[in-house]
């Protein structure tokens, strides 16, 4: 079996499949450890998966920061969401650089028995009735050919397996993430003393700030550094000849910390993406190759880990039954729908709300006034509870009632029902 891509999805799939007794080859074009643009947040729901994979101890030893709260500032309104502590998992997520996380998972895959091919660039994937063939070039540029009963596409947005299958669909609203790591938290134009005091009292928090049609995320990572990124429309990036200037303007950086120079700003495409299907004969797509949501909710790494878990179960079952066609992998498609469909709809709904000032203020006011609503949203976006709990008419009506004066809320409720 060949797994293409050694990010969180590919490495975790390789761990599970190798432990199940399969001969697994894990291929990636990079040499590890390697950095990768990312929000670098593992939601609370990822912690049980890390434990199953046997890497939680290594993640904590690498200096992962525990984040138990998310502070959201939207068009002059603010609310803080704390992850619930009564859902059977730790009420915090981890913040850890991809430089550290991906290397930990890759070594776990190696330890499970997977053969690792680093600096190996996949050029093509071909399928026939008996096998899939991955054609690649090794670090010296020599061609190699890897045959597999099933190939797992975990190569992200530009996955060569997904490209060969032609299944991906990209969202029409293009967005880019501009990211930099700071040695200290940068001073921003809207960073106030109250927020600093909250950090000291309640522990580290991830902060999300909506600015016009863009947003900023600020969170600590290991070794005292800060992940500071902003997501902007593609049009803004095209219009600005100097991405660093755009980054500083959107983030609102006043100045670099004393004695420090500006960090390098890296741009990456974060346009929403999904796949018409995540399976084909002798192939299965996982992680960002099959579904990429807007990073505002910070669910990307959890989606990668969870999709790998679902795929490993489906692949193991199909091969045990002696089949490798799409019909044998249908269980994965059904599991993906059950697990991710509501999350995708919640992500899209948040995008529609965030950039409409009046509506966004109303929602933030509702969350600030009604702790139960805030708790439900924190649990859903933290992957601690099904997203269907907040994707419902009942939840929307409760938000309306909490976010508007009583008379207007009742009128709106009656209008929606009719």
XYZ file of C-alpha atoms in Angstrom:
418
model
C 0.000 0.000 0.000
C 1.283 3.476 -0.877
C 0.350 6.619 1.056
C 1.190 9.828 -0.829
C 1.818 12.747 1.541
C 3.321 12.617 5.034
C 1.362 15.394 6.734
C -0.949 14.608 9.675
C -3.432 12.745 7.451
C -0.896 10.603 5.612
C 1.315 9.771 8.586
C -1.599 8.879 10.839
C -3.109 6.677 8.111
C 0.275 4.976 7.699
C 0.467 4.364 11.464
C -2.946 2.708 11.550
C -2.459 0.628 8.401
C 1.031 -0.541 9.371
C -0.225 -1.564 12.801
C -2.925 -3.593 11.045
C -0.237 -5.635 9.332
C -0.130 -4.015 5.898
C 3.080 -3.314 4.008
C 2.955 0.501 3.866
C 5.145 2.891 1.892
C 4.801 6.562 2.867
C 6.012 9.007 0.213
C 6.577 12.761 0.522
C 8.421 15.293 -1.584
C 9.882 17.070 1.470
C 12.622 16.175 3.893
C 11.516 16.195 7.521
C 11.397 18.037 9.786
C 9.956 20.721 7.566
C 7.808 23.745 8.277
C 4.420 24.309 6.676
C 2.005 27.276 6.739
C -0.849 26.409 9.085
C -2.859 27.768 11.991
C -1.113 25.044 14.031
C -4.055 24.339 16.328
C -5.202 20.879 17.323
C -8.751 21.144 18.625
C -9.758 19.353 21.851
C -11.312 16.600 19.762
C -7.865 15.758 18.387
C -6.465 14.776 21.793
C -8.140 11.330 21.963
C -6.842 10.629 18.444
C -3.301 11.583 19.456
C -3.614 9.146 22.339
C -4.775 6.345 20.023
C -1.821 7.013 17.748
C 0.528 6.922 20.738
C 1.952 10.405 20.165
C 0.290 12.568 22.801
C 3.279 12.281 25.160
C 5.651 13.305 22.369
C 3.408 16.249 21.454
C 3.441 17.512 25.019
C 7.191 16.908 25.343
C 7.722 19.053 22.233
C 6.322 22.016 24.176
C 2.774 22.132 22.819
C 0.798 24.970 24.418
C -2.632 24.180 25.876
C -5.328 26.576 24.680
C -8.619 26.370 26.553
C -10.283 29.495 25.218
C -10.943 31.344 22.003
C -11.505 35.106 22.092
C -13.443 36.424 19.088
C -13.560 40.130 18.249
C -15.976 40.998 15.444
C -16.768 44.517 14.243
C -16.356 46.058 17.702
C -18.001 43.224 19.636
C -16.171 40.560 21.635
C -16.995 37.176 23.114
C -14.907 34.463 24.701
C -15.620 30.781 24.145
C -14.281 28.297 26.684
C -14.152 24.616 25.797
C -16.491 22.560 28.044
C -14.931 20.408 30.756
C -17.678 17.793 31.051
C -17.568 16.019 27.679
C -15.094 13.275 28.500
C -12.014 14.897 26.998
C -9.591 17.618 28.092
C -11.160 21.104 27.816
C -8.286 22.468 25.784
C -6.535 21.979 22.465
C -2.844 21.942 21.628
C -0.969 24.636 19.754
C 2.151 23.167 18.163
C 4.119 24.044 15.043
C 3.829 21.776 12.042
C 7.632 21.598 12.112
C 7.321 19.589 15.335
C 3.961 17.857 14.866
C 4.583 16.416 11.410
C 7.998 15.073 12.430
C 6.463 13.363 15.480
C 3.790 11.652 13.394
C 6.267 10.639 10.697
C 8.538 8.969 13.238
C 5.539 7.194 14.732
C 4.717 5.857 11.274
C 8.296 4.666 10.891
C 8.115 3.023 14.298
C 4.886 1.250 13.305
C 6.699 -0.356 10.367
C 5.936 1.949 7.452
C 8.746 2.471 4.964
C 9.424 6.187 4.529
C 10.457 7.735 1.205
C 11.376 11.377 1.827
C 12.363 13.862 -0.891
C 10.473 11.686 -3.365
C 8.330 13.615 -5.818
C 5.289 11.819 -7.227
C 4.848 12.565 -10.919
C 1.920 10.361 -11.845
C -0.507 7.760 -10.518
C -1.923 5.153 -12.886
C -4.698 2.658 -12.253
C -5.520 -0.691 -13.810
C -7.889 -3.500 -12.780
C -5.240 -5.174 -10.611
C -3.215 -2.394 -9.019
C -2.350 1.251 -8.714
C 1.106 2.423 -9.736
C 2.786 5.482 -8.267
C 5.550 6.853 -10.486
C 7.986 9.134 -8.722
C 11.584 10.347 -8.598
C 13.900 9.684 -5.689
C 16.181 12.316 -4.088
C 18.776 11.745 -6.825
C 16.181 12.289 -9.553
C 16.051 8.639 -10.564
C 12.626 7.253 -11.539
C 10.976 4.741 -9.231
C 7.709 2.836 -9.521
C 5.616 1.714 -6.554
C 2.725 -0.713 -6.997
C -0.123 -0.953 -4.503
C -3.515 -2.589 -4.154
C -4.827 0.764 -2.900
C -3.158 4.160 -2.968
C -4.043 6.708 -0.296
C -4.025 10.335 -1.454
C -2.916 12.527 1.439
C -0.951 15.123 -0.488
C -3.049 18.134 0.446
C -4.676 20.614 -1.894
C -2.317 19.721 -4.741
C -2.316 15.982 -4.119
C -1.093 14.064 -7.195
C -3.557 11.246 -6.473
C -6.484 13.682 -6.443
C -5.116 15.290 -9.603
C -4.979 11.928 -11.357
C -8.572 11.200 -10.379
C -9.879 14.692 -11.236
C -12.268 14.744 -8.275
C -11.449 18.011 -6.513
C -13.676 21.115 -6.607
C -12.389 24.486 -5.446
C -14.552 27.216 -3.989
C -15.310 30.293 -6.059
C -14.311 32.696 -3.295
C -10.522 32.642 -3.357
C -8.714 33.369 -0.089
C -5.078 33.376 0.977
C -3.428 33.029 4.368
C -0.458 35.265 5.194
C 1.453 33.782 8.122
C 4.514 34.546 10.190
C 6.044 33.272 13.421
C 7.055 35.965 15.900
C 9.588 35.568 18.693
C 7.277 37.699 20.875
C 3.672 38.688 20.592
C 3.584 41.660 18.209
C 2.043 44.898 19.403
C -1.166 45.547 17.489
C -3.351 48.612 17.238
C -6.250 46.947 19.082
C -4.339 45.008 21.715
C -5.560 46.391 25.057
C -4.685 45.986 28.726
C -7.901 44.104 29.474
C -7.004 41.324 27.034
C -3.515 41.081 28.539
C -5.008 40.684 32.009
C -7.380 37.982 30.736
C -4.457 36.029 29.322
C -2.667 36.151 32.648
C -5.747 35.107 34.606
C -7.240 32.446 32.365
C -4.208 30.971 30.661
C -3.301 31.173 26.983
C -6.060 31.841 24.479
C -6.349 31.916 20.726
C -7.545 35.301 19.535
C -9.550 35.795 16.340
C -10.228 39.286 15.014
C -12.391 40.057 11.993
C -11.248 43.102 10.023
C -13.553 44.033 7.161
C -13.504 41.076 4.784
C -10.365 39.590 6.369
C -9.547 38.094 9.738
C -6.530 37.646 12.004
C -5.594 34.750 14.294
C -2.997 35.072 17.046
C -1.894 32.166 19.246
C 1.214 31.089 21.156
C 3.158 28.021 20.030
C 6.129 26.197 21.549
C 9.371 27.876 22.623
C 7.672 31.173 23.420
C 6.872 31.964 19.789
C 3.606 33.273 18.329
C 1.711 32.146 15.263
C 0.204 35.297 13.734
C -1.693 34.901 10.508
C -4.348 36.698 8.521
C -6.727 35.399 5.874
C -7.471 37.827 3.049
C -9.432 37.714 -0.228
C -7.340 36.741 -3.228
C -8.177 40.104 -4.801
C -6.456 41.955 -1.940
C -3.298 39.921 -2.399
C -3.273 40.589 -6.126
C -3.828 44.313 -5.600
C -0.994 44.670 -3.058
C 2.467 44.444 -4.663
C 4.085 43.918 -1.253
C 2.465 41.048 0.740
C 4.397 42.040 3.866
C 2.765 45.465 3.783
C -0.660 43.851 3.381
C 0.091 41.504 6.276
C 1.160 44.326 8.595
C -1.878 46.407 7.679
C -4.423 43.625 8.203
C -2.825 42.300 11.385
C -2.497 45.864 12.635
C 1.143 45.573 13.668
C 2.419 48.784 15.234
C 6.077 47.758 15.415
C 8.273 44.739 15.869
C 9.281 43.973 19.488
C 12.341 45.878 20.637
C 15.503 44.515 19.065
C 13.614 42.129 16.762
C 13.304 42.203 12.997
C 10.147 41.447 11.069
C 9.674 37.682 10.552
C 9.279 36.121 7.135
C 5.689 36.190 5.832
C 4.554 33.092 3.931
C 1.433 33.008 1.740
C -0.683 29.916 1.168
C -3.939 29.261 -0.676
C -6.821 28.564 1.748
C -9.714 28.641 -0.714
C -12.341 26.110 0.337
C -12.057 22.761 -1.410
C -13.942 19.491 -1.483
C -14.187 16.434 -3.700
C -17.095 15.122 -5.716
C -16.118 11.744 -4.297
C -13.291 10.707 -1.986
C -12.932 7.186 -3.389
C -12.318 5.478 -6.711
C -11.223 2.020 -7.754
C -7.976 1.392 -5.834
C -7.806 4.938 -4.435
C -8.986 6.910 -1.430
C -8.510 10.604 -0.589
C -8.024 11.917 2.952
C -7.237 15.182 4.708
C -7.037 18.388 2.682
C -6.991 16.383 -0.551
C -10.683 15.571 0.011
C -11.968 18.458 2.126
C -10.527 21.815 3.139
C -12.618 24.217 5.208
C -11.961 27.879 5.829
C -9.423 27.857 8.696
C -11.436 30.226 10.954
C -12.747 27.313 13.031
C -9.293 25.723 13.317
C -10.491 22.223 12.430
C -7.997 21.369 9.684
C -5.666 19.098 11.634
C -8.553 17.323 13.356
C -10.191 16.749 9.960
C -6.927 15.241 8.715
C -6.553 12.912 11.690
C -10.194 11.865 11.725
C -10.423 11.256 7.974
C -7.300 9.089 8.197
C -8.955 7.056 10.939
C -12.100 6.532 8.861
C -10.074 5.678 5.759
C -7.865 3.138 7.550
C -10.976 1.333 8.775
C -12.467 1.249 5.276
C -9.249 0.139 3.583
C -8.631 -2.606 6.130
C -12.155 -3.930 5.690
C -12.015 -3.821 1.896
C -8.688 -5.630 1.615
C -9.667 -8.208 4.216
C -12.635 -9.038 1.978
C -10.344 -9.257 -1.047
C -11.659 -6.156 -2.807
C -10.202 -2.768 -3.704
C -12.835 -1.159 -5.909
C -14.899 1.897 -5.109
C -17.874 -0.176 -4.002
C -15.718 -1.844 -1.352
C -14.753 1.601 -0.020
C -18.315 2.942 0.089
C -18.307 2.818 3.878
C -15.743 5.614 3.892
C -17.966 7.865 1.802
C -20.879 7.284 4.178
C -18.719 7.866 7.256
C -17.370 11.115 5.782
C -20.890 12.391 5.163
C -21.956 11.563 8.706
C -18.844 13.110 10.255
C -18.088 16.136 8.110
C -21.259 17.301 6.355
C -22.583 19.371 9.258
C -19.123 20.765 9.973
C -18.851 21.982 6.403
C -22.247 23.677 6.657
C -21.322 25.320 9.967
C -18.080 26.596 8.432
C -19.966 28.074 5.473
C -22.575 29.638 7.750
C -19.863 31.292 9.844
C -18.344 32.793 6.708
C -21.698 34.300 5.762
C -22.106 35.766 9.235
C -18.599 37.035 9.968
C -18.343 39.558 7.166
C -21.808 41.088 7.642
C -21.272 43.592 10.480
C -24.847 43.891 11.756
C -25.512 40.179 11.702
C -22.106 39.358 13.164
C -22.586 41.808 16.048
C -25.979 40.294 16.776
C -24.531 36.773 16.916
C -21.612 37.822 19.123
C -24.014 39.647 21.457
C -26.138 36.503 21.679
C -23.134 34.340 22.522
C -21.985 36.818 25.164
C -25.453 36.927 26.791
C -26.216 33.211 26.657
C -23.429 30.978 28.032
C -25.274 27.850 26.890
C -25.141 28.979 23.281
C -21.458 29.847 23.585
C -20.774 26.466 25.164
C -22.572 24.623 22.349
C -20.628 26.499 19.674
C -17.317 25.926 21.477
C -18.041 22.201 21.769
C -18.989 21.885 18.086
C -16.095 23.892 16.649
C -13.719 22.226 19.120
C -14.717 18.814 17.668
C -16.014 17.753 21.056
C -19.646 17.353 19.955
C -21.474 16.820 16.641
C -21.720 19.983 14.565
C -25.377 19.191 14.017
C -26.043 20.560 17.508
C -25.442 24.085 16.191
C -26.610 23.562 12.610
C -30.338 23.649 13.222
C -33.309 25.989 13.064
C -33.692 25.646 16.833
C -30.161 26.913 17.473
C -30.602 29.775 14.990
C -33.824 30.864 16.705
C -32.099 30.839 20.078
C -29.347 33.041 18.656
C -31.935 35.442 17.264
C -33.769 35.605 20.557
C -30.587 36.242 22.529
C -29.059 38.714 20.088
C -32.040 41.031 19.504
C -34.476 42.964 21.616
C -37.394 40.703 22.678
C -39.952 42.238 20.288
C -37.734 41.938 17.239
C -36.693 38.398 18.135
C -40.316 37.233 18.368
C -41.193 38.900 15.075
C -38.239 37.267 13.365
C -39.131 33.890 14.814
C -42.673 34.155 13.453
C -41.376 35.280 10.048
C -39.009 32.291 9.773
C -41.720 29.823 10.781
C -44.106 31.156 8.161
